[in-house]
mmCIF file of C-alpha atoms in Angstrom:
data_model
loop_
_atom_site.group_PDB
_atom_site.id
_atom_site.type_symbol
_atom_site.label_atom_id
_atom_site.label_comp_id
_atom_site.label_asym_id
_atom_site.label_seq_id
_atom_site.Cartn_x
_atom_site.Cartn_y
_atom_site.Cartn_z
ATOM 1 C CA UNK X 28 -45.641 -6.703 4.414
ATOM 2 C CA UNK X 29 -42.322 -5.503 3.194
ATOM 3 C CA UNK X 30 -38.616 -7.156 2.929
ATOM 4 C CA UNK X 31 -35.807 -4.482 2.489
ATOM 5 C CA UNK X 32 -32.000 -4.376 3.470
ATOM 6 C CA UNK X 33 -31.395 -7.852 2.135
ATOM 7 C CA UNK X 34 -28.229 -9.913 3.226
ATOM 8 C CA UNK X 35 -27.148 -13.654 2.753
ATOM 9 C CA UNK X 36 -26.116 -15.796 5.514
ATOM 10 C CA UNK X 37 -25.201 -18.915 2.932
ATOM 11 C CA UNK X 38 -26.911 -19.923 0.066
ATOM 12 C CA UNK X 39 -30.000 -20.633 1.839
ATOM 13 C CA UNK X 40 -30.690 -18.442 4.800
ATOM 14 C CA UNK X 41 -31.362 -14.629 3.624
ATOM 15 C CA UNK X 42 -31.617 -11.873 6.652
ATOM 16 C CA UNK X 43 -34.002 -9.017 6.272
ATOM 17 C CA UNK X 44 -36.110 -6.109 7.975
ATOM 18 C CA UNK X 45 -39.432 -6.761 7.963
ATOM 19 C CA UNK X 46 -41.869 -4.081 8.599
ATOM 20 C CA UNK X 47 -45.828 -4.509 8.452
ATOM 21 C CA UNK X 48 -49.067 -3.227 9.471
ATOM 22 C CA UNK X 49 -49.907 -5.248 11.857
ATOM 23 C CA UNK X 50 -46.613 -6.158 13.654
ATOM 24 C CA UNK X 51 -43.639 -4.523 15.119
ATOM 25 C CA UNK X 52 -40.575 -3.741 12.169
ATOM 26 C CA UNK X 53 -37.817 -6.338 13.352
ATOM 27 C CA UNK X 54 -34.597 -8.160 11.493
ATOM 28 C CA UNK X 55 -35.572 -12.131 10.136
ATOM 29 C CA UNK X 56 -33.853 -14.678 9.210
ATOM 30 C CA UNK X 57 -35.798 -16.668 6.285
ATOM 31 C CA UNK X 58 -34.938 -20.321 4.783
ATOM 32 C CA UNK X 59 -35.881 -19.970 1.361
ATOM 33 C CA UNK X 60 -35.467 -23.927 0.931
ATOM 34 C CA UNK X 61 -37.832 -24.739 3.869
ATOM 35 C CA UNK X 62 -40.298 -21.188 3.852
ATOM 36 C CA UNK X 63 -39.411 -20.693 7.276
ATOM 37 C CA UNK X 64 -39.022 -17.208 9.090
ATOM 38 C CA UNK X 65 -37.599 -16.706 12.479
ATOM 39 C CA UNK X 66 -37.358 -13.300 13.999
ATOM 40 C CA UNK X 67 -33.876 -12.306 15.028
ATOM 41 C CA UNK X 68 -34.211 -9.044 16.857
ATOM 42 C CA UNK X 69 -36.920 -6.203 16.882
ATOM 43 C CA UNK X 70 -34.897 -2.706 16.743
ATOM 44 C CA UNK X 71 -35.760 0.852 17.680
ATOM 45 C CA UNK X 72 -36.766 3.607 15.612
ATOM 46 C CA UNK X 73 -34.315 3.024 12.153
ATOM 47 C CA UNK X 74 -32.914 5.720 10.112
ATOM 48 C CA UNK X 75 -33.710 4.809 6.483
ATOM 49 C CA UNK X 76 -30.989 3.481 4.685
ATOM 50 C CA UNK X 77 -29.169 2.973 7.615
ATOM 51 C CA UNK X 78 -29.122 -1.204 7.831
ATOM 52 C CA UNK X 79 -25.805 -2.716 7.356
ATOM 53 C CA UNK X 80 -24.383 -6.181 7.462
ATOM 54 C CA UNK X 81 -21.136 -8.428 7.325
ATOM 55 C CA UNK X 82 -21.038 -11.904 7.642
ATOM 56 C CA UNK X 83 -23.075 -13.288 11.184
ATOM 57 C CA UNK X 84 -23.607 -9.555 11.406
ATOM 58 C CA UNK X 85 -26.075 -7.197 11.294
ATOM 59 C CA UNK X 86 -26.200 -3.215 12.305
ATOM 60 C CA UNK X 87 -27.803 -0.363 12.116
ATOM 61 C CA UNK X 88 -28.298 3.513 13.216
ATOM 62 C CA UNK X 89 -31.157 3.601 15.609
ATOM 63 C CA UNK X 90 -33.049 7.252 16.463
ATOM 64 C CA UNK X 91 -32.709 8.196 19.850
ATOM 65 C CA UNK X 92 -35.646 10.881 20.386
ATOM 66 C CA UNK X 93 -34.644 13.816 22.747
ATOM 67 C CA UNK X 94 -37.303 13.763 25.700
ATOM 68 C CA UNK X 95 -37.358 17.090 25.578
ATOM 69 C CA UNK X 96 -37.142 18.457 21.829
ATOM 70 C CA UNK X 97 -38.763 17.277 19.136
ATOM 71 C CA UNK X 98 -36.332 17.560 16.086
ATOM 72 C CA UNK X 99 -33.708 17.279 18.274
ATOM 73 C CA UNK X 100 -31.894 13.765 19.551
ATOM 74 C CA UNK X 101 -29.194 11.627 18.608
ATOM 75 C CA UNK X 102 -28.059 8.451 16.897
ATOM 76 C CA UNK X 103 -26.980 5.194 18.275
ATOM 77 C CA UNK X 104 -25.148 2.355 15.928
ATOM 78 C CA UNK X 105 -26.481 -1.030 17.899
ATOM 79 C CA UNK X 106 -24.912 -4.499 16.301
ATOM 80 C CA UNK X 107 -25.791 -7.691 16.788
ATOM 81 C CA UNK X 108 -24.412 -11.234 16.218
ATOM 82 C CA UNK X 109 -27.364 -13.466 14.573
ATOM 83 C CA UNK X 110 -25.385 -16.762 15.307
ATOM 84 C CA UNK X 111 -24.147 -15.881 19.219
ATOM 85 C CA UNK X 112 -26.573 -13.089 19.780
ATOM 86 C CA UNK X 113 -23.570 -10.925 20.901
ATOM 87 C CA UNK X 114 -24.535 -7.142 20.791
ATOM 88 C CA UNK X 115 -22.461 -3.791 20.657
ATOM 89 C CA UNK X 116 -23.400 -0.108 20.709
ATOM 90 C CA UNK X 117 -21.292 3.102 19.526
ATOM 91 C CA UNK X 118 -22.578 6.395 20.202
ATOM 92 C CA UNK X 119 -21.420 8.767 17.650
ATOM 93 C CA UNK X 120 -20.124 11.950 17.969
ATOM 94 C CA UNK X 121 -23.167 13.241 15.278
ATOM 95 C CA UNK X 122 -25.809 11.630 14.229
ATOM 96 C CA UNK X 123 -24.849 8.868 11.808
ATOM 97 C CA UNK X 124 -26.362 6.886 8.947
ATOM 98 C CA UNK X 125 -25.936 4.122 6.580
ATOM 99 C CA UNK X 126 -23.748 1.936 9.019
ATOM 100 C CA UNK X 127 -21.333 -0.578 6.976
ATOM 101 C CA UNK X 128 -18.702 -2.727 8.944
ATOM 102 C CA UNK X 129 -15.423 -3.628 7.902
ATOM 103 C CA UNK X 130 -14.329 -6.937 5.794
ATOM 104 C CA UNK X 131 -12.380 -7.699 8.911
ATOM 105 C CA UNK X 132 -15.485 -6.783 10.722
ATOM 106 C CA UNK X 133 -12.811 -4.256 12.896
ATOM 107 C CA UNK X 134 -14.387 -1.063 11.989
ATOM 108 C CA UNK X 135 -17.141 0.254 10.701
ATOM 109 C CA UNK X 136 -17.939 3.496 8.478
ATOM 110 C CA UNK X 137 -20.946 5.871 8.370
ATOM 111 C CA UNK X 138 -22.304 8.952 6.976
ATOM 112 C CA UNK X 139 -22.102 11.700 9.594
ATOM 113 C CA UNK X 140 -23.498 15.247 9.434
ATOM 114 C CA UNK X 141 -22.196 17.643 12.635
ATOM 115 C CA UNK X 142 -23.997 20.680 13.722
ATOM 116 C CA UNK X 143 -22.077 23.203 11.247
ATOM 117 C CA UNK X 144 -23.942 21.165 8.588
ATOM 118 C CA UNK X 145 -20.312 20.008 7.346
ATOM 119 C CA UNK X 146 -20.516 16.069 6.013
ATOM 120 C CA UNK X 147 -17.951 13.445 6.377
ATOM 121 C CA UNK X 148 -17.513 9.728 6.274
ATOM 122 C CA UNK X 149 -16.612 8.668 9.469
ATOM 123 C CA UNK X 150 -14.760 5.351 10.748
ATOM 124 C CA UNK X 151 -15.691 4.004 14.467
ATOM 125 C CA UNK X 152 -13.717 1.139 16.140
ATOM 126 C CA UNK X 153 -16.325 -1.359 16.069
ATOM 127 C CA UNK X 154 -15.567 -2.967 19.789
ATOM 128 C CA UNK X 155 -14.457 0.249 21.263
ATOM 129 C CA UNK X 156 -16.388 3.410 19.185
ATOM 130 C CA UNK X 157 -13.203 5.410 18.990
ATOM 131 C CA UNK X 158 -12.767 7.984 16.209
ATOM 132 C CA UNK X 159 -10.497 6.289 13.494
ATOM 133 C CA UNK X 160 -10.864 8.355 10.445
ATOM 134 C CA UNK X 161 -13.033 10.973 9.404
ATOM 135 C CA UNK X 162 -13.061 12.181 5.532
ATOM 136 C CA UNK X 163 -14.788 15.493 3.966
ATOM 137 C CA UNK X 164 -14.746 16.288 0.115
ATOM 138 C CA UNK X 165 -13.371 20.023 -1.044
ATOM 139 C CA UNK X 166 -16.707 21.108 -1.752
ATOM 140 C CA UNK X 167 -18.547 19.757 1.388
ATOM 141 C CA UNK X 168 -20.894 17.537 -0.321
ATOM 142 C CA UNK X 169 -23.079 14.830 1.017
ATOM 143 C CA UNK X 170 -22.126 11.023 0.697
ATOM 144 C CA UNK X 171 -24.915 8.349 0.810
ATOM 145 C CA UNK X 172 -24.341 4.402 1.130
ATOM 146 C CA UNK X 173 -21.207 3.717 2.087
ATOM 147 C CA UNK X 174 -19.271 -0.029 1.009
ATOM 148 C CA UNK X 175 -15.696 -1.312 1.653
ATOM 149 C CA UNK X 176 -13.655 -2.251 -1.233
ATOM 150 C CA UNK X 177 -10.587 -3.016 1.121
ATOM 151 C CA UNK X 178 -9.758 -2.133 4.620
ATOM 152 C CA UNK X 179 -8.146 0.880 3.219
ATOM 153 C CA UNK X 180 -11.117 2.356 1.376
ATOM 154 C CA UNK X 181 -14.689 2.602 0.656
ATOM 155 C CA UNK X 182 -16.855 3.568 -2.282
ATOM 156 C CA UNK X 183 -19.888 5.489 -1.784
ATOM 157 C CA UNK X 184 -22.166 7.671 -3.563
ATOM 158 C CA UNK X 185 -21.353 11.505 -3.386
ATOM 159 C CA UNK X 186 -23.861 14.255 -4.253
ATOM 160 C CA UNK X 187 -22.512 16.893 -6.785
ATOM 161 C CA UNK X 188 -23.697 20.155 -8.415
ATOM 162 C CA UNK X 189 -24.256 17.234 -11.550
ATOM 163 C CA UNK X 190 -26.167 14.791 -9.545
ATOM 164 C CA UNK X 191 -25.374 11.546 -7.644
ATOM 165 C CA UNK X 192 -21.662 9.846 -8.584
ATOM 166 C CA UNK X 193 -19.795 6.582 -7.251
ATOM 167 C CA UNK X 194 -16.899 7.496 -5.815
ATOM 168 C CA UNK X 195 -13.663 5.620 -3.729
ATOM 169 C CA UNK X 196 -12.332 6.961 -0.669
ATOM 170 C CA UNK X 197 -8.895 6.138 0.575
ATOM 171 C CA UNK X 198 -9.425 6.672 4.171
ATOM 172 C CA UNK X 199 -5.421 6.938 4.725
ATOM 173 C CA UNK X 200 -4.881 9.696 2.119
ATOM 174 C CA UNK X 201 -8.715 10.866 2.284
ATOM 175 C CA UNK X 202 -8.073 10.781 -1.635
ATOM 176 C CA UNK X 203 -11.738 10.511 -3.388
ATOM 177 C CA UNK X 204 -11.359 9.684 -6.999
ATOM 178 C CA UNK X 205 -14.735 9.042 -9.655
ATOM 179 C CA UNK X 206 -15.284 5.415 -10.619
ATOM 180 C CA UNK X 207 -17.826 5.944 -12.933
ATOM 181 C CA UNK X 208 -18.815 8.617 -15.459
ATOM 182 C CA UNK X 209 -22.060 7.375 -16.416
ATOM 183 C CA UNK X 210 -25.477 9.081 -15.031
ATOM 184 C CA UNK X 211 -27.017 6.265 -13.574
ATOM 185 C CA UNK X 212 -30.286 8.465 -11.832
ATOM 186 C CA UNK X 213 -30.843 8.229 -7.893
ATOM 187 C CA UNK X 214 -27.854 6.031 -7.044
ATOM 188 C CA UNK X 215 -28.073 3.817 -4.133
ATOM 189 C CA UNK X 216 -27.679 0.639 -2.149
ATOM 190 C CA UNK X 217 -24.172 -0.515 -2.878
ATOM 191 C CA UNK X 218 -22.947 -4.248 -2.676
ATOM 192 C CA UNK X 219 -19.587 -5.217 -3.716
ATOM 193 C CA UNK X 220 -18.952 -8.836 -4.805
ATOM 194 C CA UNK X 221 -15.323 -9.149 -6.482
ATOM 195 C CA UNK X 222 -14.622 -6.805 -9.326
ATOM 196 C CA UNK X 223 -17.992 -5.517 -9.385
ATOM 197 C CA UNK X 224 -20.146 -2.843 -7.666
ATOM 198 C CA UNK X 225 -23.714 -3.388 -7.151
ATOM 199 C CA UNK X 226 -26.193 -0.955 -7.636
ATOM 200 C CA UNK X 227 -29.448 0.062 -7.905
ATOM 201 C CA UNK X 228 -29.721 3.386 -10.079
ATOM 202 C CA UNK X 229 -33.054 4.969 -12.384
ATOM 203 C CA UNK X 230 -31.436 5.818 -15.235
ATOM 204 C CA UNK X 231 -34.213 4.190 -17.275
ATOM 205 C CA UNK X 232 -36.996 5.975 -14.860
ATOM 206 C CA UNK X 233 -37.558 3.384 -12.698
ATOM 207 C CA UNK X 234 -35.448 1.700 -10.059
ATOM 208 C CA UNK X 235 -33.219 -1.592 -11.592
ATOM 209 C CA UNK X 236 -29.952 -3.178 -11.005
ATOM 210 C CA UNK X 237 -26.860 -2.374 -12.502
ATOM 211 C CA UNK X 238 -23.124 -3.702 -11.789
ATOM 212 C CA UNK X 239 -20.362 -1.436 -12.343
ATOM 213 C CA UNK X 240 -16.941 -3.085 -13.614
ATOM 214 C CA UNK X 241 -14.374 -2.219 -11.032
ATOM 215 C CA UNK X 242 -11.161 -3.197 -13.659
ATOM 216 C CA UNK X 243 -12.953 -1.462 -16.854
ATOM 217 C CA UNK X 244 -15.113 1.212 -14.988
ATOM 218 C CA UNK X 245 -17.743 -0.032 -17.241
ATOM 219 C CA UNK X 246 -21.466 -0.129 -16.260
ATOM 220 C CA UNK X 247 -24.132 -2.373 -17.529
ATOM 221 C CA UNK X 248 -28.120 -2.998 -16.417
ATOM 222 C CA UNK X 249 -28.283 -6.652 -14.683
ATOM 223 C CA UNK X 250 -32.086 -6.514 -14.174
ATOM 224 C CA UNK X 251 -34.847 -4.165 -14.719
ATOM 225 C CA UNK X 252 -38.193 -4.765 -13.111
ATOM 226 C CA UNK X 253 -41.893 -3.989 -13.778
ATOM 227 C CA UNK X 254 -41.889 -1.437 -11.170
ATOM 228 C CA UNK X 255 -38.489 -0.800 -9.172
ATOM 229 C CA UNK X 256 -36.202 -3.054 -6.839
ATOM 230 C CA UNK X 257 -34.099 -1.920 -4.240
ATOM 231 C CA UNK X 258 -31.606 -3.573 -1.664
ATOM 232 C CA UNK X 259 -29.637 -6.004 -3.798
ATOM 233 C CA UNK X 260 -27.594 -8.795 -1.828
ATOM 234 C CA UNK X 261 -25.072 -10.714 -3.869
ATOM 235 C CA UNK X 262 -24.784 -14.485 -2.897
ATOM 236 C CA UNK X 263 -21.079 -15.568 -1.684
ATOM 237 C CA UNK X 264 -20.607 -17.283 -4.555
ATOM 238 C CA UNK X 265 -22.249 -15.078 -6.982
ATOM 239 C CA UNK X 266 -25.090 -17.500 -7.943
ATOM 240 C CA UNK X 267 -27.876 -15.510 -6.374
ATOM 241 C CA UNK X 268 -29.111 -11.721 -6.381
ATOM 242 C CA UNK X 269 -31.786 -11.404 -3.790
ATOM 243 C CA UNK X 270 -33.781 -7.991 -4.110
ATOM 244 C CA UNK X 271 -36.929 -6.073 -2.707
ATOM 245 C CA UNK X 272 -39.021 -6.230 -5.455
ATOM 246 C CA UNK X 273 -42.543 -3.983 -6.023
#
């Protein structure tokens, strides 16, 4: 049984997918004062690294097969509310991945790939699915893991002829600027929580936790496991890291 795509309701309740051998994958909601697990919803077929949340909410890019073509198909972003079970669903223009709503939970922004191969971050009105923004970089490269630093931009991690690097994307200017120099391995899994970016990164060869210092552009190793952990989520108040550890 596995835990991934971790999220904190309040300083007790932590939302996760669950996938096992024996059961349908599905999103739970787990009391970690009481040991208790309720099941909140059991999804389609998810991309990988394509589970988003924001407050009450959870999202994600489900795979939509073609009934006629194998590697063909489409994407479908499907939300829902874990408190009033309210549900939305935004079908793309391409297929989309790594879902990640808004701080005023207005929007949301995704990785999208169209059929010339060209990449973009894209921005969907959450209630509606109209087009808001869509951003490329000058040299066409591929963005993974989208997060929202304001309503303005988002970091995310950009592939480059050098490797993986965190980068900021003004969505109004579609300026993308470097916030950090340092080679931190296979970059993923962003979480912001104030001045600091999450990360998980395997600089050191395996996969541990960093935080990268939004003010100094400084990064530093918070934890580093036996084996690898992956899909940090940062407590509101900061007190707790909850990770997928292995």
């Amino acid at each position: 049984t596995s835990y991934t795509h971790n999220h904190w309701m309040n300083d007790s309740v932590l939302l996760s997918y669950k996938t096992a051998y024996d059961e349908i994958p599905s999103f739970v909601k787990t009391n970690i004062l009481t040991n208790t697990e309720e099941r909140i919803v059991t999804p389609g077929s998810v991309f990988n690294e394509s589970v988003g949340f924001r407050n009450d909410w959870i999202i994600w890019s489900e795979q939509i097969s073609d009934v006629r073509w194998q590697h063909s198909g489409r994407s479908l972003l499907r939300a829902v509310n874990v408190n009033t079970g309210k549900r939305i669903e935004i079908d793309p223009e391409f297929k989309c991945l790594s879902p990640a709503i808004s701080p005023d939970r207005m929007k949301v922004a995704v990785v999208e790939t169209d059929f010339a191969n060209n990449h973009y971050i894209s921005v969907y009105q959450l209630h509606d699915g109209s087009l808001l923004h869509r951003v490329q970089s000058e040299g066409n490269n591929y963005f993974f893991s989208p997060e929202w630093l304001n309503d303005e931009a988002v970091a995310a991690v950009m592939l480059t002829r050098h490797g993986k690097q965190i980068v900021s994307i003004n969505l109004l200017t579609q300026d993308i600027k470097s916030l950090a120099n340092v080679d931190a391995g296979d970059v993923k899994h962003l979480r912001l929580h104030g001045n600091h970016l999450f990360f998980i990164g395997s600089l050191t060869g395996k996969n541990s936790l960093y935080r990268l210092n939004l003010v100094s552009n400084t990064v530093e190793m918070i934890y580093e496991p036996r084996f690898g952990v992956e899909s940090p989520a940062v407590s509101a108040d900061g007190t707790l890291i909850a990770l997928s550890d292995y």
